[in-house]
XYZ file of C-alpha atoms in Angstrom:
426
model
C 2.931 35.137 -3.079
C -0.205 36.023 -4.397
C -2.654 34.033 -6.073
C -1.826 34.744 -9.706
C 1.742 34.460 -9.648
C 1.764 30.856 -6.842
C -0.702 29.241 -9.656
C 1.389 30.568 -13.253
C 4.608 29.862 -10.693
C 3.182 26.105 -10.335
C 2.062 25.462 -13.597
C 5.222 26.667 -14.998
C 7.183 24.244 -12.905
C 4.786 21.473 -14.049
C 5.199 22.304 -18.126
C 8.905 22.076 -17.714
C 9.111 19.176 -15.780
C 6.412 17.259 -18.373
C 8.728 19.092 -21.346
C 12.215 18.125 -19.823
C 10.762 14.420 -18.635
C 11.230 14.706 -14.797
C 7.904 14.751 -13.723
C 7.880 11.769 -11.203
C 3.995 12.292 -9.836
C 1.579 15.020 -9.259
C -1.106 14.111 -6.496
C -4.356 15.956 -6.097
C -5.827 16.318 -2.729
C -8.713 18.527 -0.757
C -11.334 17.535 -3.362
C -14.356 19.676 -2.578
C -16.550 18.612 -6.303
C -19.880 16.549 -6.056
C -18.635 13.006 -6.653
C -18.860 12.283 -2.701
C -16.314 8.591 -3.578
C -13.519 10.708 -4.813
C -10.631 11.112 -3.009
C -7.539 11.581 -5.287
C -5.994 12.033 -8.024
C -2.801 10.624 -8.976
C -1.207 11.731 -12.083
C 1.770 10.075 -13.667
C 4.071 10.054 -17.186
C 3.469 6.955 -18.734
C 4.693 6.144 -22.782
C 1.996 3.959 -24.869
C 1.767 2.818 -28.275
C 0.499 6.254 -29.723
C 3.163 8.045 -27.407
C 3.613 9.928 -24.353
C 0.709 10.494 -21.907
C -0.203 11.378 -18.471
C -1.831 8.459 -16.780
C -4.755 10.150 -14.149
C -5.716 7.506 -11.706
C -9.224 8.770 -10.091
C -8.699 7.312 -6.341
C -13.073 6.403 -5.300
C -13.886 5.478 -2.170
C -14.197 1.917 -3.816
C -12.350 1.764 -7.008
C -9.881 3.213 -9.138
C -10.570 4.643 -12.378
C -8.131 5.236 -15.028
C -7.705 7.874 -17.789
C -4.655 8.657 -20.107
C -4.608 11.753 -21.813
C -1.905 13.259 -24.310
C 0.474 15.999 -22.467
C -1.704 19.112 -23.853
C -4.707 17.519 -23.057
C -3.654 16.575 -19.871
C -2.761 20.396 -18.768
C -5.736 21.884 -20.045
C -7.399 19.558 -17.524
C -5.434 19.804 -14.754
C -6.089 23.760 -15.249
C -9.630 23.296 -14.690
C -9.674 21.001 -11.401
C -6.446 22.697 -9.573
C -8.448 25.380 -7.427
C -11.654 24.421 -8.298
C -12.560 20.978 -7.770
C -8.899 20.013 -5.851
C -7.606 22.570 -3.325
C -4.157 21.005 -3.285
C -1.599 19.876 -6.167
C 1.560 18.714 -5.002
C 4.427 18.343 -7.555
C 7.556 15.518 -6.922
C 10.170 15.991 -9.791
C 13.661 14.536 -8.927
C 15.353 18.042 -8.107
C 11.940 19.610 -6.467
C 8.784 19.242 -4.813
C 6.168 21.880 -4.718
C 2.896 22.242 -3.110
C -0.077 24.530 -4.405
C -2.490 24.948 -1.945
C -5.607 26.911 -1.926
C -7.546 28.277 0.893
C -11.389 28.416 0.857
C -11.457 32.380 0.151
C -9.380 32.105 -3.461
C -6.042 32.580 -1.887
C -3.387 30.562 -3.090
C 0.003 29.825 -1.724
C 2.677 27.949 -3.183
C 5.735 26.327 -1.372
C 9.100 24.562 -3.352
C 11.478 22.818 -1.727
C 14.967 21.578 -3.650
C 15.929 17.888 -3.314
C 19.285 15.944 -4.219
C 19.392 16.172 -7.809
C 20.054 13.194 -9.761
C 20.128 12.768 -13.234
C 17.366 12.046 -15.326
C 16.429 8.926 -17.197
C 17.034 10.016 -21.572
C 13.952 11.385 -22.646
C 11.737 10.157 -25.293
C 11.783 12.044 -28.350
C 7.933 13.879 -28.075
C 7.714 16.171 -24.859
C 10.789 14.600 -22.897
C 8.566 12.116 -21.243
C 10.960 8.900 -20.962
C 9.739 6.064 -23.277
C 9.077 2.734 -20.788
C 11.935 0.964 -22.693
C 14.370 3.962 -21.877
C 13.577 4.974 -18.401
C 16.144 3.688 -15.628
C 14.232 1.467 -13.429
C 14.482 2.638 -9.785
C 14.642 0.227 -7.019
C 13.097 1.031 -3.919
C 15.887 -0.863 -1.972
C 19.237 -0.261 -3.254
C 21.954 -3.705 -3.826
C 24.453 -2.732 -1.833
C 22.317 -2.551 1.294
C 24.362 -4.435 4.048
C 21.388 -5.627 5.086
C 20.713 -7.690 1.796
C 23.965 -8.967 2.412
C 23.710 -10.109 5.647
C 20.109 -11.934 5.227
C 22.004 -13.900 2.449
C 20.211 -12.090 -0.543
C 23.187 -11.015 -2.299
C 26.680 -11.352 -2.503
C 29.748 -9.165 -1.294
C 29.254 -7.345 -4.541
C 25.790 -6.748 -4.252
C 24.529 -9.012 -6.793
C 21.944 -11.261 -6.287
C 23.061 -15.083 -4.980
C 21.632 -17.660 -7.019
C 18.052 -18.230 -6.624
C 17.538 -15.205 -4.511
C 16.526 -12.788 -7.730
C 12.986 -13.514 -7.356
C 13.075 -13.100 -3.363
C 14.758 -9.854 -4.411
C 11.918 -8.509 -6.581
C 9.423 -9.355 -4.127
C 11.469 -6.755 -1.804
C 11.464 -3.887 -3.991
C 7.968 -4.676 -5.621
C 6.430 -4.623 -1.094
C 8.671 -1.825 -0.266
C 7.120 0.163 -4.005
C 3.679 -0.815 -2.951
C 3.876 -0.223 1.145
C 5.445 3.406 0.150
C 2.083 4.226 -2.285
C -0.308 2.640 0.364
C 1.464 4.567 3.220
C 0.808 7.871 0.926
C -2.751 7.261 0.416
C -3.242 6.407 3.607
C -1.678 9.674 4.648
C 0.713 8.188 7.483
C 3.637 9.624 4.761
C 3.838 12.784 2.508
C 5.396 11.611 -0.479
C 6.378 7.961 -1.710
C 9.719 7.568 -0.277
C 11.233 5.638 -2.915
C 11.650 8.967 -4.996
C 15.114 10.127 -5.180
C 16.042 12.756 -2.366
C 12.275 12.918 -0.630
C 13.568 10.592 2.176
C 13.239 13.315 4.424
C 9.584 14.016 3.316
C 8.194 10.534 4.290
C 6.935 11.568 7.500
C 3.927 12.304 9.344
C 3.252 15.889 10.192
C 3.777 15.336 14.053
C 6.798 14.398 15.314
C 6.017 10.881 16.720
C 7.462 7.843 14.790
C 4.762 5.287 12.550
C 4.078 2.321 14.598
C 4.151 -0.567 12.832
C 4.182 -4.498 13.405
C 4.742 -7.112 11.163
C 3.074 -10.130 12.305
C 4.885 -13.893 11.051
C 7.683 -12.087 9.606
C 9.816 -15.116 9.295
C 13.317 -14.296 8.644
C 12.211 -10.980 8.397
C 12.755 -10.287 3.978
C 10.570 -7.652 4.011
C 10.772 -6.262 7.583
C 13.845 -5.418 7.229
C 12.752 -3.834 3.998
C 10.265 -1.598 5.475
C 12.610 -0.335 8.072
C 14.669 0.465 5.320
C 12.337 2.338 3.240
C 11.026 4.630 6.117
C 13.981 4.727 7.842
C 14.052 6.432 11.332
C 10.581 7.916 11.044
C 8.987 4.543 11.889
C 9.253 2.155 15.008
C 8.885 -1.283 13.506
C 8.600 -4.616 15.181
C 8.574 -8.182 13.691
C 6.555 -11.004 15.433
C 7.919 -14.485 14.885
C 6.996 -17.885 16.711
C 10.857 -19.198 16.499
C 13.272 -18.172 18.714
C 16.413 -18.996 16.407
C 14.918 -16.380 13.355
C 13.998 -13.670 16.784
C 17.954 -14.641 17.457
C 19.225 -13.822 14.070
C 16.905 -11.309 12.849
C 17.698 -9.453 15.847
C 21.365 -9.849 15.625
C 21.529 -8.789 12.186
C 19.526 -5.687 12.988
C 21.876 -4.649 15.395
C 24.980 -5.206 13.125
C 23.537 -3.319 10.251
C 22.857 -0.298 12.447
C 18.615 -0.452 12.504
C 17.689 1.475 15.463
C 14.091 1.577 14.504
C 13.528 -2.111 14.375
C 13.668 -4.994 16.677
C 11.899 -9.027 16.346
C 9.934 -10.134 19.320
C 8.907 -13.886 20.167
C 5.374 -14.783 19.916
C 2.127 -15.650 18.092
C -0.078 -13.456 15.470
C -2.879 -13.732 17.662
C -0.745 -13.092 21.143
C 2.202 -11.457 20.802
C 2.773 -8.091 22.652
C 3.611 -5.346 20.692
C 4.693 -2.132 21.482
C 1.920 -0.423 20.989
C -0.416 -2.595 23.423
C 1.591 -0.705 26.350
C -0.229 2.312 25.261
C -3.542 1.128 26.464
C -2.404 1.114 29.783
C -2.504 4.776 29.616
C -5.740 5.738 28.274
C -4.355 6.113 24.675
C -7.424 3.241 23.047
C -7.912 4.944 19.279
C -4.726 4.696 17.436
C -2.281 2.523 19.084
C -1.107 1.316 15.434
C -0.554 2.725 12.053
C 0.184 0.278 10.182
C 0.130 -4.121 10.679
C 1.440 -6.623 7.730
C 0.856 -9.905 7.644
C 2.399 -11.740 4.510
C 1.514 -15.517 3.724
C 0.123 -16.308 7.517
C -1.429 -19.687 7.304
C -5.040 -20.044 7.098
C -7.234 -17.946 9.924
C -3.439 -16.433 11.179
C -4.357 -13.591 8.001
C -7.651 -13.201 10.162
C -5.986 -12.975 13.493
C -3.863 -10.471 11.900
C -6.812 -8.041 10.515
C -7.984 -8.386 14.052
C -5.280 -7.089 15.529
C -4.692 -4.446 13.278
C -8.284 -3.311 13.499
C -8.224 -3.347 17.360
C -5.053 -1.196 17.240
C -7.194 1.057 15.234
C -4.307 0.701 12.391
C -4.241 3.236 9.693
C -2.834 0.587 6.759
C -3.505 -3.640 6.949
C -1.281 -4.818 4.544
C -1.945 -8.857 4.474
C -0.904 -11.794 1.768
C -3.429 -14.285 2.239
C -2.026 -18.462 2.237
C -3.901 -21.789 2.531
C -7.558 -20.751 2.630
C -8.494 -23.928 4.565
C -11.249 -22.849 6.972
C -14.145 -21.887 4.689
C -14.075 -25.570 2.290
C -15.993 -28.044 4.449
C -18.302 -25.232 4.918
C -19.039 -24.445 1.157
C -21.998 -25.002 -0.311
C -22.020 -25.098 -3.877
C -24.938 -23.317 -5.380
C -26.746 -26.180 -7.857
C -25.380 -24.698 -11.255
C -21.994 -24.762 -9.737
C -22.348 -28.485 -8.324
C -20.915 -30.188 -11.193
C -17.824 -28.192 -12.539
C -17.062 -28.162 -8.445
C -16.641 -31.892 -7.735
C -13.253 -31.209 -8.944
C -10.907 -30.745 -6.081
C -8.780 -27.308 -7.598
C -11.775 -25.558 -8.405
C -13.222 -26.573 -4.996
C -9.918 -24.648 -3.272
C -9.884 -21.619 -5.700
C -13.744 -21.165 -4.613
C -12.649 -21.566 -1.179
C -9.268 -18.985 -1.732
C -12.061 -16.596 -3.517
C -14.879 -16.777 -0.856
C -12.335 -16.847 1.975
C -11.053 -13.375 0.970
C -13.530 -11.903 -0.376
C -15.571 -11.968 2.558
C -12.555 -10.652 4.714
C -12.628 -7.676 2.400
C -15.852 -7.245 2.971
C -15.765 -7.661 6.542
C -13.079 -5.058 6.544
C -15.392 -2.637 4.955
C -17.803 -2.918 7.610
C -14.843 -2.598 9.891
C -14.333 1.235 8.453
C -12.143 0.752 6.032
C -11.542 0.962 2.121
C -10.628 -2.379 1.051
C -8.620 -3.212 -2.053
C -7.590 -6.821 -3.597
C -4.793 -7.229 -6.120
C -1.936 -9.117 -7.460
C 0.903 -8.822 -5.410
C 4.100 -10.269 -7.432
C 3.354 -12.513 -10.381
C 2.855 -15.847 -10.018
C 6.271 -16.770 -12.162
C 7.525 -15.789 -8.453
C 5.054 -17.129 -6.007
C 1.857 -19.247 -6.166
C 0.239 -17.063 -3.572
C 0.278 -13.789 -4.647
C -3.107 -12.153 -3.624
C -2.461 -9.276 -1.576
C -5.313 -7.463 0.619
C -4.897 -3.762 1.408
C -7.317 -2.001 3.694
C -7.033 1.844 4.177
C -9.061 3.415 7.590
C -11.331 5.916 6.056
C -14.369 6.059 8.729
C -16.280 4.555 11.593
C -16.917 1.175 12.024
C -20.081 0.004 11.495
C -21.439 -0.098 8.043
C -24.615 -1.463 7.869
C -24.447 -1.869 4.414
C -21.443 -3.754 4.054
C -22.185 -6.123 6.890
C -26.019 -7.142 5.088
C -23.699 -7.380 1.885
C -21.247 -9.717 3.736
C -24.317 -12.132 4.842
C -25.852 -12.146 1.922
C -22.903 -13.046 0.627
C -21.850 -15.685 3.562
C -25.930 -17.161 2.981
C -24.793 -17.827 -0.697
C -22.168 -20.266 -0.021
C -23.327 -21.089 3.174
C -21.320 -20.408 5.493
C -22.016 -20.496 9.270
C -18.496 -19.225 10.671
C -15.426 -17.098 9.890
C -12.952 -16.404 11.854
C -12.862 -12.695 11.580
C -16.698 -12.584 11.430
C -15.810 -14.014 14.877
C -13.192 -12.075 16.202
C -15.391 -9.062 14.986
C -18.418 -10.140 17.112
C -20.442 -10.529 13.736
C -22.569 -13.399 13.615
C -22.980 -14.548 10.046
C -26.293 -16.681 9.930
C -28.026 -13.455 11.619
């Protein structure tokens, strides 16, 4: 198809799916402008106060900046940065996907592949884009999962048992966020919670994600992961106690997950899968991706560790009981008095504690982002650390940045300033 008609083609099929309120997500890709810190742009239909919009989240190497802009607006712009500034637009609607990609010469080329229909969510009354209050809220992990069932999450109807509605949020709101990360982090090709792309949430080459899920526990959201990606990902849960191996195991097998099994073992010493690997001169990328939710104290840092060793792709960790950094703390003089109160004493320890493994992580080579998790109406620790591999280790800047920052509060030792060979008080 020639350049002309694969661009009027696209932006055809983006105006009606903006018009009839199917658009799911365009994501731009292949920048080539002069911001050197942008990466992406992900572009979304979003309904506010003075109406419909496109929400255009700017993806820098550091932070994410946010724009909304009305539906004309918004295609005038995406006009001018499609094949000039971005070489590649990719489309999801719920019936299609397509991709138009530009080469370096001007030529364009434009592919569209048909998904499973499903019907949309009623459309607001400007543009078709569905109104927030309207749209059908799509769960990343369907009820009647047997799965669900089994763990003891919901009932033979698929509902959710009493008390387990919360736990059942925090499934769908981890399997929502692992599916974006896994996108940006380019180990997937499309978020594969969007109605009939399961079959796009793959890597380009034909070898399954590797993936490890370190203190899974009874194995919520482990099970959830190897239900999102399905048979494109070997996953494996590490748990200290035999009985939850036992059952998690069990289970597995009965609900017919191929791609998942629960080993016995420590955070810091369990063998995974991928460790066999080094055995056979295979030492860059024996991971893709390592979770760690709510491991105790310097477990979260064991846990970075190994995923950075494993040269993992994605870290996914939920920090819990920041205890290592508090004796340590100094308080600096204008902070002495409002922190001879014990909570703010652990809320500066939760802070420093993490923000230094973020930083640490940086240095590490990768792009390190802190957020909310699930709301704390569902869990008192909901901090959740994502770190994305975007270079070499060994940033200079970000390790003087972490000492300075370590020097502040005074801190002598960390325990992944440790496991990374970094000594703080250099």
């Amino acid at each position: 198809m020639s350049q002309p008609a694969a661009r009027e083609q696209f932006f055809d099929l983006l105006r009606a799916s903006i018009s009839d309120g199917s658009l799911s997500k365009l994501t731009l890709g292949k920048y080539r402008g002069a911001d050197a810190s942008l990466r992406n742009v992900f572009v979304r239909p979003v309904s506010l106060k003075g109406g419909p919009h496109l929400s255009f989240v700017y993806r820098h190497a550091t932070r994410d900046i946010t724009k909304n802009h009305q539906p004309d607006e918004a295609l005038t712009l995406l006009e001018t940065l499609i094949g000039a500034e971005f070489l590649d637009a990719h489309l999801f609607t719920a019936a299609q996907s397509a991709q138009l990609s530009h080469d370096s010469n001007g030529g364009a080329r434009l592919r569209v592949k048909k998904t499973d229909a499903v019907p949309n969510a009623p459309a607001s009354a400007i543009g078709g884009i569905p109104a927030a209050h309207d749209r059908a809220r799509r769960q990343a992990i369907p009820l009647d999962a047997p799965w669900l069932h089994a763990l003891g999450i919901t009932n033979k109807y698929g509902k959710p048992r009493e008390g387990m509605s919360a736990k059942l949020r925090q499934i769908n709101k981890f399997a929502e966020l692992l599916s974006h990360l896994a996108t940006e982090a380019a180990l997937i090709e499309a978020p594969a919670i969007i109605p009939g792309l399961g079959e796009e949430a793959r890597r380009d080459d034909a070898s399954a994600l590797r993936i490890a899920d370190m203190g899974c526990g009874k194995g919520y959201l482990t099970f959830a992961t190897a239900a999102l990606l399905g048979s494109r990902a070997s996953i494996q849960g590490i748990e200290t106690r035999p009985e939850l191996v036992s059952f998690c195991n069990r289970i597995a097998k009965e609900t017919g997950f191929s791609n998942l099994k629960f080993v016995q073992g420590t955070i810091a010493d369990a063998q995974l899968d991928a460790d066999a690997e080094l055995a056979h001169d295979a030492p860059q990328n024996t991971l893709d991706i390592l979770i760690a939710l709510h491991a105790c104290d310097t477990a979260t840092d064991d846990a970075i560790a190994r995923g950075i060793q494993s040269g993992a792709r994605l870290i996914v960790v939920s920090p819990c009981c920041q205890k290592e950094l508090r004796p340590q703390l100094t308080a600096p003089p204008v902070l002495a008095g409002a922190l001879r109160h014990g909570i703010f004493q652990e809320r500066q320890a939760e802070f420093v504690t993490d923000a230094l493994r973020a930083q640490l992580l940086e240095y590490a080579g990768y792009r390190a982002k802190v957020f909310e998790f699930i709301s704390t109406e569902h869990t008192a620790k909901n901090l959740m650390i994502a770190a994305i591999k975007t270079r070499a280790p060994g940033d200079e800047t970000a390790l003087e940045n972490a000492r300075a920052f370590a020097r502040f509060y005074g801190i002598r030792k960390h325990a992944l300033a440790t496991h990374l060979g970094i000594d703080l008080n250099f």
